[in-house]
PDB file of C-alpha atoms in Angstrom:
ATOM      1  CA  MET A   1      -0.132  -0.174   0.118  1.00 87.00           C
ATOM      2  CA  ASN A   2       1.417   3.359  -0.997  1.00 94.00           C
ATOM      3  CA  PRO A   3       2.001   6.229   1.543  1.00 97.00           C
ATOM      4  CA  ILE A   4      -0.212   9.015   1.722  1.00 98.00           C
ATOM      5  CA  PRO A   5       1.784  12.164   2.127  1.00 98.00           C
ATOM      6  CA  LEU A   6       0.557  14.478   4.735  1.00 98.00           C
ATOM      7  CA  LEU A   7       1.856  18.388   5.226  1.00 98.00           C
ATOM      8  CA  VAL A   8       2.018  19.888   8.538  1.00 98.00           C
ATOM      9  CA  SER A   9       3.675  23.181   9.788  1.00 96.00           C
ATOM     10  CA  LEU A  10       4.324  24.289  13.428  1.00 94.00           C
ATOM     11  CA  ASP A  11       6.787  25.175  16.029  1.00 93.00           C
ATOM     12  CA  ALA A  12       7.356  23.482  19.153  1.00 96.00           C
ATOM     13  CA  ASN A  13       4.503  24.765  20.887  1.00 95.00           C
ATOM     14  CA  TYR A  14       2.112  22.530  18.708  1.00 96.00           C
ATOM     15  CA  LEU A  15       4.143  19.264  18.818  1.00 98.00           C
ATOM     16  CA  PRO A  16       1.613  18.056  21.539  1.00 98.00           C
ATOM     17  CA  GLN A  17      -1.327  18.622  19.169  1.00 98.00           C
ATOM     18  CA  LEU A  18       0.547  17.127  16.434  1.00 98.00           C
ATOM     19  CA  ARG A  19       0.968  14.007  18.408  1.00 98.00           C
ATOM     20  CA  VAL A  20      -2.886  13.909  18.912  1.00 98.00           C
ATOM     21  CA  LEU A  21      -3.422  14.250  15.299  1.00 98.00           C
ATOM     22  CA  LEU A  22      -1.069  11.717  14.079  1.00 98.00           C
ATOM     23  CA  THR A  23      -2.854   9.268  16.775  1.00 98.00           C
ATOM     24  CA  SER A  24      -6.214   9.848  15.454  1.00 98.00           C
ATOM     25  CA  LEU A  25      -4.901   9.223  11.756  1.00 98.00           C
ATOM     26  CA  TRP A  26      -3.170   6.088  12.877  1.00 98.00           C
ATOM     27  CA  LEU A  27      -6.012   4.573  14.837  1.00 98.00           C
ATOM     28  CA  ASN A  28      -8.377   5.429  11.804  1.00 98.00           C
ATOM     29  CA  HIS A  29      -6.452   3.982   9.063  1.00 98.00           C
ATOM     30  CA  PRO A  30      -5.252   0.579  10.139  1.00 96.00           C
ATOM     31  CA  GLY A  31      -2.503  -0.546   7.700  1.00 96.00           C
ATOM     32  CA  GLN A  32      -2.230   2.607   5.710  1.00 97.00           C
ATOM     33  CA  PRO A  33       1.143   4.114   5.795  1.00 98.00           C
ATOM     34  CA  PHE A  34       1.451   7.893   5.793  1.00 98.00           C
ATOM     35  CA  SER A  35       4.660   9.882   5.013  1.00 98.00           C
ATOM     36  CA  VAL A  36       4.451  13.253   7.258  1.00 98.00           C
ATOM     37  CA  TYR A  37       6.429  16.153   5.788  1.00 98.00           C
ATOM     38  CA  LEU A  38       6.982  18.844   8.431  1.00 98.00           C
ATOM     39  CA  LEU A  39       7.784  22.511   7.389  1.00 98.00           C
ATOM     40  CA  HIS A  40       9.630  24.190  10.090  1.00 96.00           C
ATOM     41  CA  ARG A  41      12.479  26.763  10.931  1.00 94.00           C
ATOM     42  CA  SER A  42      12.933  26.235  14.664  1.00 94.00           C
ATOM     43  CA  LEU A  43      12.540  22.732  15.905  1.00 97.00           C
ATOM     44  CA  THR A  44      15.544  21.067  17.424  1.00 98.00           C
ATOM     45  CA  PRO A  45      17.547  17.959  16.464  1.00 98.00           C
ATOM     46  CA  ASP A  46      16.331  16.105  19.599  1.00 98.00           C
ATOM     47  CA  GLN A  47      12.552  17.089  19.154  1.00 98.00           C
ATOM     48  CA  LEU A  48      12.658  15.902  15.559  1.00 98.00           C
ATOM     49  CA  ASP A  49      14.185  12.852  16.580  1.00 98.00           C
ATOM     50  CA  THR A  50      11.656  12.156  19.251  1.00 98.00           C
ATOM     51  CA  LEU A  51       9.007  12.998  16.665  1.00 98.00           C
ATOM     52  CA  ALA A  52      10.285  10.664  14.009  1.00 98.00           C
ATOM     53  CA  GLN A  53      10.355   7.782  16.651  1.00 98.00           C
ATOM     54  CA  TYR A  54       6.800   8.575  17.748  1.00 97.00           C
ATOM     55  CA  CYS A  55       5.736   8.303  13.911  1.00 98.00           C
ATOM     56  CA  GLN A  56       7.646   5.320  13.326  1.00 97.00           C
ATOM     57  CA  ARG A  57       5.531   3.399  16.083  1.00 96.00           C
ATOM     58  CA  ARG A  58       2.566   4.523  13.869  1.00 96.00           C
ATOM     59  CA  ASN A  59       3.469   3.252  10.527  1.00 95.00           C
ATOM     60  CA  MET A  60       4.509   6.645   9.711  1.00 98.00           C
ATOM     61  CA  GLU A  61       7.778   8.204   8.358  1.00 98.00           C
ATOM     62  CA  LEU A  62       8.756  11.722   9.099  1.00 98.00           C
ATOM     63  CA  HIS A  63      10.571  14.080   6.651  1.00 98.00           C
ATOM     64  CA  PRO A  64      11.400  17.251   8.189  1.00 98.00           C
ATOM     65  CA  VAL A  65      11.928  20.089   5.894  1.00 98.00           C
ATOM     66  CA  LEU A  66      14.194  23.176   7.330  1.00 97.00           C
ATOM     67  CA  VAL A  67      12.344  26.137   5.430  1.00 96.00           C
ATOM     68  CA  PRO A  68      15.211  28.186   3.882  1.00 93.00           C
ATOM     69  CA  GLU A  69      15.203  31.745   5.155  1.00 90.00           C
ATOM     70  CA  ALA A  70      16.423  32.978   1.702  1.00 91.00           C
ATOM     71  CA  LEU A  71      13.283  32.371   0.130  1.00 90.00           C
ATOM     72  CA  PHE A  72      11.671  34.845   2.369  1.00 89.00           C
ATOM     73  CA  ALA A  73      14.156  37.933   1.722  1.00 86.00           C
ATOM     74  CA  HIS A  74      11.565  40.000   0.074  1.00 86.00           C
ATOM     75  CA  ALA A  75       8.706  38.660   2.068  1.00 88.00           C
ATOM     76  CA  PRO A  76       6.418  41.121   4.206  1.00 87.00           C
ATOM     77  CA  VAL A  77       6.982  39.245   7.738  1.00 84.00           C
ATOM     78  CA  SER A  78       5.904  40.790  11.251  1.00 78.00           C
ATOM     79  CA  LYS A  79       4.304  39.687  14.267  1.00 76.00           C
ATOM     80  CA  GLN A  80       0.848  39.951  12.538  1.00 70.00           C
ATOM     81  CA  TYR A  81       2.411  38.507   9.329  1.00 73.00           C
ATOM     82  CA  PRO A  82       4.683  35.470  10.553  1.00 83.00           C
ATOM     83  CA  GLN A  83       6.720  33.671   7.955  1.00 89.00           C
ATOM     84  CA  GLU A  84       4.950  30.607   8.511  1.00 88.00           C
ATOM     85  CA  MET A  85       1.820  31.942   6.927  1.00 88.00           C
ATOM     86  CA  TYR A  86       3.099  31.507   3.460  1.00 93.00           C
ATOM     87  CA  TYR A  87       4.350  27.742   4.117  1.00 96.00           C
ATOM     88  CA  ARG A  88       1.102  26.105   2.746  1.00 95.00           C
ATOM     89  CA  LEU A  89       0.983  28.322  -0.165  1.00 96.00           C
ATOM     90  CA  LEU A  90       4.478  27.662  -1.079  1.00 97.00           C
ATOM     91  CA  ALA A  91       4.581  23.934  -0.628  1.00 97.00           C
ATOM     92  CA  GLY A  92       5.123  23.408  -4.238  1.00 97.00           C
ATOM     93  CA  GLN A  93       8.453  25.282  -3.998  1.00 96.00           C
ATOM     94  CA  LEU A  94       9.526  24.061  -0.395  1.00 97.00           C
ATOM     95  CA  LEU A  95       8.755  20.257  -1.029  1.00 98.00           C
ATOM     96  CA  GLU A  96      10.579  17.978  -3.271  1.00 96.00           C
ATOM     97  CA  ASP A  97       9.593  17.820  -6.989  1.00 96.00           C
ATOM     98  CA  SER A  98       8.852  14.144  -6.969  1.00 95.00           C
ATOM     99  CA  LEU A  99       5.812  14.947  -4.867  1.00 97.00           C
ATOM    100  CA  ASP A 100       2.765  15.917  -7.107  1.00 97.00           C
ATOM    101  CA  LYS A 101      -0.113  16.048  -4.432  1.00 98.00           C
ATOM    102  CA  ILE A 102      -0.225  16.288  -0.896  1.00 98.00           C
ATOM    103  CA  LEU A 103      -2.949  16.634   1.939  1.00 98.00           C
ATOM    104  CA  TYR A 104      -2.245  19.697   4.412  1.00 98.00           C
ATOM    105  CA  LEU A 105      -3.761  19.570   7.789  1.00 98.00           C
ATOM    106  CA  ASP A 106      -3.684  21.999  10.570  1.00 97.00           C
ATOM    107  CA  PRO A 107      -2.269  20.713  13.944  1.00 97.00           C
ATOM    108  CA  ASP A 108      -5.714  21.637  15.775  1.00 97.00           C
ATOM    109  CA  THR A 109      -7.560  19.003  13.682  1.00 98.00           C
ATOM    110  CA  LEU A 110      -8.703  15.444  14.392  1.00 98.00           C
ATOM    111  CA  VAL A 111      -9.042  12.579  11.963  1.00 98.00           C
ATOM    112  CA  ILE A 112     -12.191  10.141  12.970  1.00 98.00           C
ATOM    113  CA  ASN A 113     -12.812   8.354   9.549  1.00 98.00           C
ATOM    114  CA  ASP A 114     -11.316   7.543   6.443  1.00 98.00           C
ATOM    115  CA  LEU A 115      -9.183  10.303   4.333  1.00 98.00           C
ATOM    116  CA  ARG A 116      -8.677   7.988   1.346  1.00 97.00           C
ATOM    117  CA  PRO A 117     -11.587   9.507  -0.426  1.00 98.00           C
ATOM    118  CA  LEU A 118     -10.211  12.931   0.108  1.00 98.00           C
ATOM    119  CA  TRP A 119      -6.884  12.044  -1.034  1.00 98.00           C
ATOM    120  CA  GLU A 120      -8.206  10.354  -4.153  1.00 97.00           C
ATOM    121  CA  THR A 121     -10.118  13.455  -5.141  1.00 98.00           C
ATOM    122  CA  GLN A 122      -9.079  14.575  -8.672  1.00 97.00           C
ATOM    123  CA  LEU A 123      -8.171  18.150  -8.871  1.00 98.00           C
ATOM    124  CA  GLY A 124      -7.683  18.425 -12.663  1.00 96.00           C
ATOM    125  CA  ASP A 125      -5.613  21.705 -13.169  1.00 96.00           C
ATOM    126  CA  ARG A 126      -6.869  23.397 -10.051  1.00 98.00           C
ATOM    127  CA  ILE A 127      -4.383  24.110  -7.204  1.00 98.00           C
ATOM    128  CA  PHE A 128      -6.242  23.545  -4.060  1.00 98.00           C
ATOM    129  CA  ALA A 129      -9.386  21.426  -2.548  1.00 98.00           C
ATOM    130  CA  ALA A 130     -10.672  23.291   0.267  1.00 98.00           C
ATOM    131  CA  ALA A 131     -14.042  23.865   2.266  1.00 97.00           C
ATOM    132  CA  ALA A 132     -15.836  26.918   3.287  1.00 93.00           C
ATOM    133  CA  HIS A 133     -17.090  27.560   6.877  1.00 82.00           C
ATOM    134  CA  THR A 134     -20.234  29.578   6.866  1.00 66.00           C
ATOM    135  CA  GLY A 135     -20.844  30.209  10.718  1.00 56.00           C
ATOM    136  CA  LYS A 136     -24.298  30.255  11.791  1.00 46.00           C
ATOM    137  CA  THR A 137     -25.812  31.898   8.862  1.00 40.00           C
ATOM    138  CA  GLU A 138     -24.495  32.851   5.384  1.00 46.00           C
ATOM    139  CA  LEU A 139     -23.376  36.341   6.704  1.00 43.00           C
ATOM    140  CA  ALA A 140     -19.918  35.386   7.359  1.00 49.00           C
ATOM    141  CA  ASN A 141     -19.443  34.508   3.834  1.00 51.00           C
ATOM    142  CA  SER A 142     -20.850  37.815   2.441  1.00 48.00           C
ATOM    143  CA  ILE A 143     -18.753  39.906   4.753  1.00 47.00           C
ATOM    144  CA  ASN A 144     -15.590  38.428   3.640  1.00 47.00           C
ATOM    145  CA  GLN A 145     -16.659  38.707  -0.007  1.00 50.00           C
ATOM    146  CA  ILE A 146     -17.177  42.309   0.610  1.00 43.00           C
ATOM    147  CA  ARG A 147     -13.973  42.786   2.486  1.00 46.00           C
ATOM    148  CA  LEU A 148     -11.761  40.977   0.036  1.00 48.00           C
ATOM    149  CA  GLY A 149     -13.715  41.865  -3.256  1.00 56.00           C
ATOM    150  CA  THR A 150     -14.306  38.337  -4.033  1.00 55.00           C
ATOM    151  CA  HIS A 151     -17.493  36.275  -5.264  1.00 59.00           C
ATOM    152  CA  ARG A 152     -16.781  32.943  -4.237  1.00 62.00           C
ATOM    153  CA  ARG A 153     -17.390  31.380  -0.646  1.00 82.00           C
ATOM    154  CA  TYR A 154     -14.611  32.263   1.933  1.00 88.00           C
ATOM    155  CA  PHE A 155     -12.269  28.933   2.047  1.00 94.00           C
ATOM    156  CA  ASN A 156     -10.900  27.957   5.215  1.00 94.00           C
ATOM    157  CA  SER A 157      -6.947  27.283   5.172  1.00 95.00           C
ATOM    158  CA  GLY A 158      -6.943  24.590   7.705  1.00 96.00           C
ATOM    159  CA  VAL A 159      -7.555  21.451   5.610  1.00 98.00           C
ATOM    160  CA  LEU A 160      -6.122  21.528   1.836  1.00 98.00           C
ATOM    161  CA  LEU A 161      -5.625  19.134  -0.794  1.00 98.00           C
ATOM    162  CA  ILE A 162      -2.577  20.656  -2.563  1.00 98.00           C
ATOM    163  CA  ASN A 163      -1.915  19.992  -6.353  1.00 98.00           C
ATOM    164  CA  LEU A 164       1.789  20.556  -5.861  1.00 98.00           C
ATOM    165  CA  LYS A 165       2.601  20.299  -9.699  1.00 97.00           C
ATOM    166  CA  ALA A 166      -0.065  23.136 -10.456  1.00 98.00           C
ATOM    167  CA  ALA A 167       1.267  25.241  -7.514  1.00 98.00           C
ATOM    168  CA  ARG A 168       4.849  25.152  -8.915  1.00 97.00           C
ATOM    169  CA  GLN A 169       3.489  26.303 -12.251  1.00 97.00           C
ATOM    170  CA  LYS A 170       0.800  29.088 -11.100  1.00 97.00           C
ATOM    171  CA  ILE A 171       2.238  30.401  -7.747  1.00 97.00           C
ATOM    172  CA  ASP A 172       5.121  32.855  -7.732  1.00 94.00           C
ATOM    173  CA  PRO A 173       6.547  33.475  -4.368  1.00 94.00           C
ATOM    174  CA  GLU A 174       7.849  36.954  -5.538  1.00 93.00           C
ATOM    175  CA  GLN A 175       4.297  37.769  -6.807  1.00 91.00           C
ATOM    176  CA  LEU A 176       2.783  36.474  -3.423  1.00 93.00           C
ATOM    177  CA  PHE A 177       4.932  38.491  -1.298  1.00 92.00           C
ATOM    178  CA  ALA A 178       4.467  41.681  -3.489  1.00 90.00           C
ATOM    179  CA  PHE A 179       0.785  41.269  -3.376  1.00 88.00           C
ATOM    180  CA  THR A 180       0.810  40.830   0.342  1.00 89.00           C
ATOM    181  CA  ALA A 181       2.848  43.975   0.755  1.00 88.00           C
ATOM    182  CA  ALA A 182       0.372  45.899  -1.292  1.00 86.00           C
ATOM    183  CA  HIS A 183      -2.774  44.754   0.170  1.00 81.00           C
ATOM    184  CA  SER A 184      -1.570  44.413   3.882  1.00 78.00           C
ATOM    185  CA  MET A 185      -4.472  46.510   5.344  1.00 77.00           C
ATOM    186  CA  GLU A 186      -6.846  44.223   4.019  1.00 74.00           C
ATOM    187  CA  LEU A 187      -5.547  41.087   5.422  1.00 77.00           C
ATOM    188  CA  VAL A 188      -7.251  39.955   8.855  1.00 77.00           C
ATOM    189  CA  LEU A 189      -6.403  36.426   8.623  1.00 76.00           C
ATOM    190  CA  PRO A 190      -3.416  36.736   6.619  1.00 76.00           C
ATOM    191  CA  ASP A 191      -2.858  33.256   5.255  1.00 84.00           C
ATOM    192  CA  GLN A 192      -6.576  32.441   4.787  1.00 88.00           C
ATOM    193  CA  ASP A 193      -6.978  35.948   3.211  1.00 87.00           C
ATOM    194  CA  LEU A 194      -4.473  35.274   0.489  1.00 91.00           C
ATOM    195  CA  LEU A 195      -5.725  31.886  -0.299  1.00 93.00           C
ATOM    196  CA  ASN A 196      -9.053  33.468  -1.038  1.00 91.00           C
ATOM    197  CA  LEU A 197      -7.735  36.746  -2.619  1.00 89.00           C
ATOM    198  CA  LEU A 198      -5.362  35.066  -4.858  1.00 92.00           C
ATOM    199  CA  TYR A 199      -6.340  31.404  -5.606  1.00 94.00           C
ATOM    200  CA  SER A 200     -10.343  31.331  -5.064  1.00 92.00           C
ATOM    201  CA  GLU A 201     -10.594  30.295  -8.553  1.00 93.00           C
ATOM    202  CA  GLN A 202      -8.069  27.817  -8.346  1.00 96.00           C
ATOM    203  CA  ILE A 203      -9.953  25.975  -5.246  1.00 97.00           C
ATOM    204  CA  LEU A 204     -12.486  22.657  -5.630  1.00 97.00           C
ATOM    205  CA  GLU A 205     -14.973  23.111  -3.024  1.00 96.00           C
ATOM    206  CA  LEU A 206     -15.247  20.365  -0.537  1.00 97.00           C
ATOM    207  CA  ASP A 207     -17.996  19.538   2.066  1.00 96.00           C
ATOM    208  CA  ASP A 208     -16.978  21.001   5.061  1.00 96.00           C
ATOM    209  CA  ALA A 209     -19.332  18.703   6.971  1.00 97.00           C
ATOM    210  CA  ILE A 210     -17.210  15.814   6.013  1.00 98.00           C
ATOM    211  CA  TRP A 211     -13.830  17.104   5.317  1.00 98.00           C
ATOM    212  CA  ASN A 212     -13.719  20.348   7.556  1.00 98.00           C
ATOM    213  CA  TYR A 213     -16.081  20.105  10.375  1.00 97.00           C
ATOM    214  CA  ASP A 214     -16.023  23.279  12.383  1.00 96.00           C
ATOM    215  CA  ALA A 215     -16.282  21.934  15.687  1.00 96.00           C
ATOM    216  CA  ARG A 216     -17.676  24.913  17.380  1.00 94.00           C
ATOM    217  CA  ASN A 217     -20.874  24.824  15.097  1.00 94.00           C
ATOM    218  CA  PHE A 218     -22.770  21.551  15.774  1.00 96.00           C
ATOM    219  CA  ASN A 219     -26.029  23.384  16.098  1.00 94.00           C
ATOM    220  CA  ASN A 220     -25.488  25.018  12.676  1.00 93.00           C
ATOM    221  CA  TYR A 221     -24.751  21.664  11.034  1.00 95.00           C
ATOM    222  CA  PHE A 222     -27.686  20.103  12.515  1.00 95.00           C
ATOM    223  CA  LEU A 223     -30.204  22.717  11.850  1.00 94.00           C
ATOM    224  CA  ARG A 224     -28.740  23.209   8.302  1.00 92.00           C
ATOM    225  CA  SER A 225     -29.339  19.589   7.503  1.00 94.00           C
ATOM    226  CA  GLY A 226     -32.726  19.179   8.683  1.00 96.00           C
ATOM    227  CA  GLY A 227     -31.686  17.417  11.944  1.00 97.00           C
ATOM    228  CA  THR A 228     -30.003  14.618  10.114  1.00 97.00           C
ATOM    229  CA  GLN A 229     -26.488  15.635  11.054  1.00 97.00           C
ATOM    230  CA  THR A 230     -26.335  14.421  14.821  1.00 98.00           C
ATOM    231  CA  THR A 231     -23.459  13.402  16.755  1.00 98.00           C
ATOM    232  CA  ASP A 232     -24.007   9.824  15.753  1.00 98.00           C
ATOM    233  CA  TRP A 233     -24.022  11.080  12.073  1.00 98.00           C
ATOM    234  CA  VAL A 234     -20.844  12.964  12.621  1.00 98.00           C
ATOM    235  CA  MET A 235     -18.930  10.109  13.980  1.00 98.00           C
ATOM    236  CA  GLN A 236     -19.892   7.664  11.323  1.00 98.00           C
ATOM    237  CA  HIS A 237     -19.429  10.403   8.389  1.00 98.00           C
ATOM    238  CA  THR A 238     -17.055  13.294   9.333  1.00 98.00           C
ATOM    239  CA  ALA A 239     -13.441  12.518   8.511  1.00 98.00           C
ATOM    240  CA  ILE A 240     -12.021  15.663  10.078  1.00 98.00           C
ATOM    241  CA  LEU A 241     -12.919  17.554  12.982  1.00 98.00           C
ATOM    242  CA  HIS A 242     -11.403  21.169  12.925  1.00 98.00           C
ATOM    243  CA  PHE A 243     -11.118  22.895  16.409  1.00 97.00           C
ATOM    244  CA  CYS A 244     -11.146  26.533  15.005  1.00 92.00           C
ATOM    245  CA  GLY A 245     -10.856  29.647  16.909  1.00 89.00           C
ATOM    246  CA  LYS A 246      -9.306  30.721  19.950  1.00 91.00           C
ATOM    247  CA  ALA A 247     -11.111  28.228  22.229  1.00 94.00           C
ATOM    248  CA  LYS A 248      -9.296  24.860  21.877  1.00 97.00           C
ATOM    249  CA  PRO A 249      -9.916  21.564  23.578  1.00 97.00           C
ATOM    250  CA  TRP A 250      -6.487  21.008  25.303  1.00 97.00           C
ATOM    251  CA  LYS A 251      -7.120  24.291  27.041  1.00 96.00           C
ATOM    252  CA  PRO A 252      -9.294  24.631  30.254  1.00 92.00           C
ATOM    253  CA  ARG A 253     -13.121  25.485  30.105  1.00 91.00           C
ATOM    254  CA  TYR A 254     -13.480  24.243  26.415  1.00 94.00           C
ATOM    255  CA  ARG A 255     -17.296  24.084  26.107  1.00 92.00           C
ATOM    256  CA  HIS A 256     -17.973  22.706  22.886  1.00 94.00           C
ATOM    257  CA  ARG A 257     -19.564  19.128  22.146  1.00 94.00           C
ATOM    258  CA  PHE A 258     -16.407  17.285  20.608  1.00 97.00           C
ATOM    259  CA  GLY A 259     -14.062  18.510  23.425  1.00 97.00           C
ATOM    260  CA  ILE A 260     -14.469  15.157  25.216  1.00 97.00           C
ATOM    261  CA  LEU A 261     -13.461  13.208  22.008  1.00 98.00           C
ATOM    262  CA  TYR A 262     -10.367  15.378  21.579  1.00 98.00           C
ATOM    263  CA  LYS A 263      -9.289  14.544  25.248  1.00 97.00           C
ATOM    264  CA  HIS A 264     -10.023  10.892  24.359  1.00 98.00           C
ATOM    265  CA  TYR A 265      -7.389  10.922  21.646  1.00 98.00           C
ATOM    266  CA  GLN A 266      -5.057  13.014  23.845  1.00 98.00           C
ATOM    267  CA  GLN A 267      -5.010  10.169  26.418  1.00 97.00           C
ATOM    268  CA  LEU A 268      -4.407   7.729  23.715  1.00 98.00           C
ATOM    269  CA  ALA A 269      -1.627   9.623  22.364  1.00 97.00           C
ATOM    270  CA  ASP A 270       0.045   9.600  25.404  1.00 94.00           C
ATOM    271  CA  ARG A 271      -0.515   5.919  26.240  1.00 93.00           C
ATOM    272  CA  LEU A 272       0.016   4.192  22.854  1.00 86.00           C
TER     273      LEU A 272
END
């Protein structure tokens, strides 16, 4: 069975959450190998070695990629615009040419069902496949469309199927950096805004209830589905739970429905 390549990007603060994500992936894909490509600029050899051993025990091979600083010599970088915000958009330039496609996941996601149908999705000449989070109404999309001057739905950048071959052809780092500098006043969520401003026409839309479920919004999904998307439905059909926003299930007083499920996988990540 061929490994599925997975892309993540983080610093040391998110290593515990990455271990939970990888454990959830492993437990719900028995026998399926994964190749984990980690884009970083600050992890130590000891941290990488510990993570590599963790991956090996879960039928995964770790491929750390130290991001070259020279690529970002002309990039607008600040506290608001950290260098890391560009990584997923520049995956085509940062990863080896032998990779044609990869699945990017934020470290605050949890995989609870099979990812293979997403991995097997045909992108054609599009660069990305992504889902839009609508919030409690369609208002969030409308506000972002007006704010950014786009007409498509506002796509979330936390789960991306990336056509690396198309990305290498269509995404120019210097153009990306120049655009960021020229439009910095318009960017609220910089990496996500750039995805939507520059590449919305290059995105294949995914069903967020399956592939990028906003764990804050159970009531919204339930109502929009006419009452069919119950907790049982999510457990049977949703592949990726995304713990978006400032509230996180590994922090105290998390109040949303799937926090206890995250804590279950957190325990398994420490035990297994």
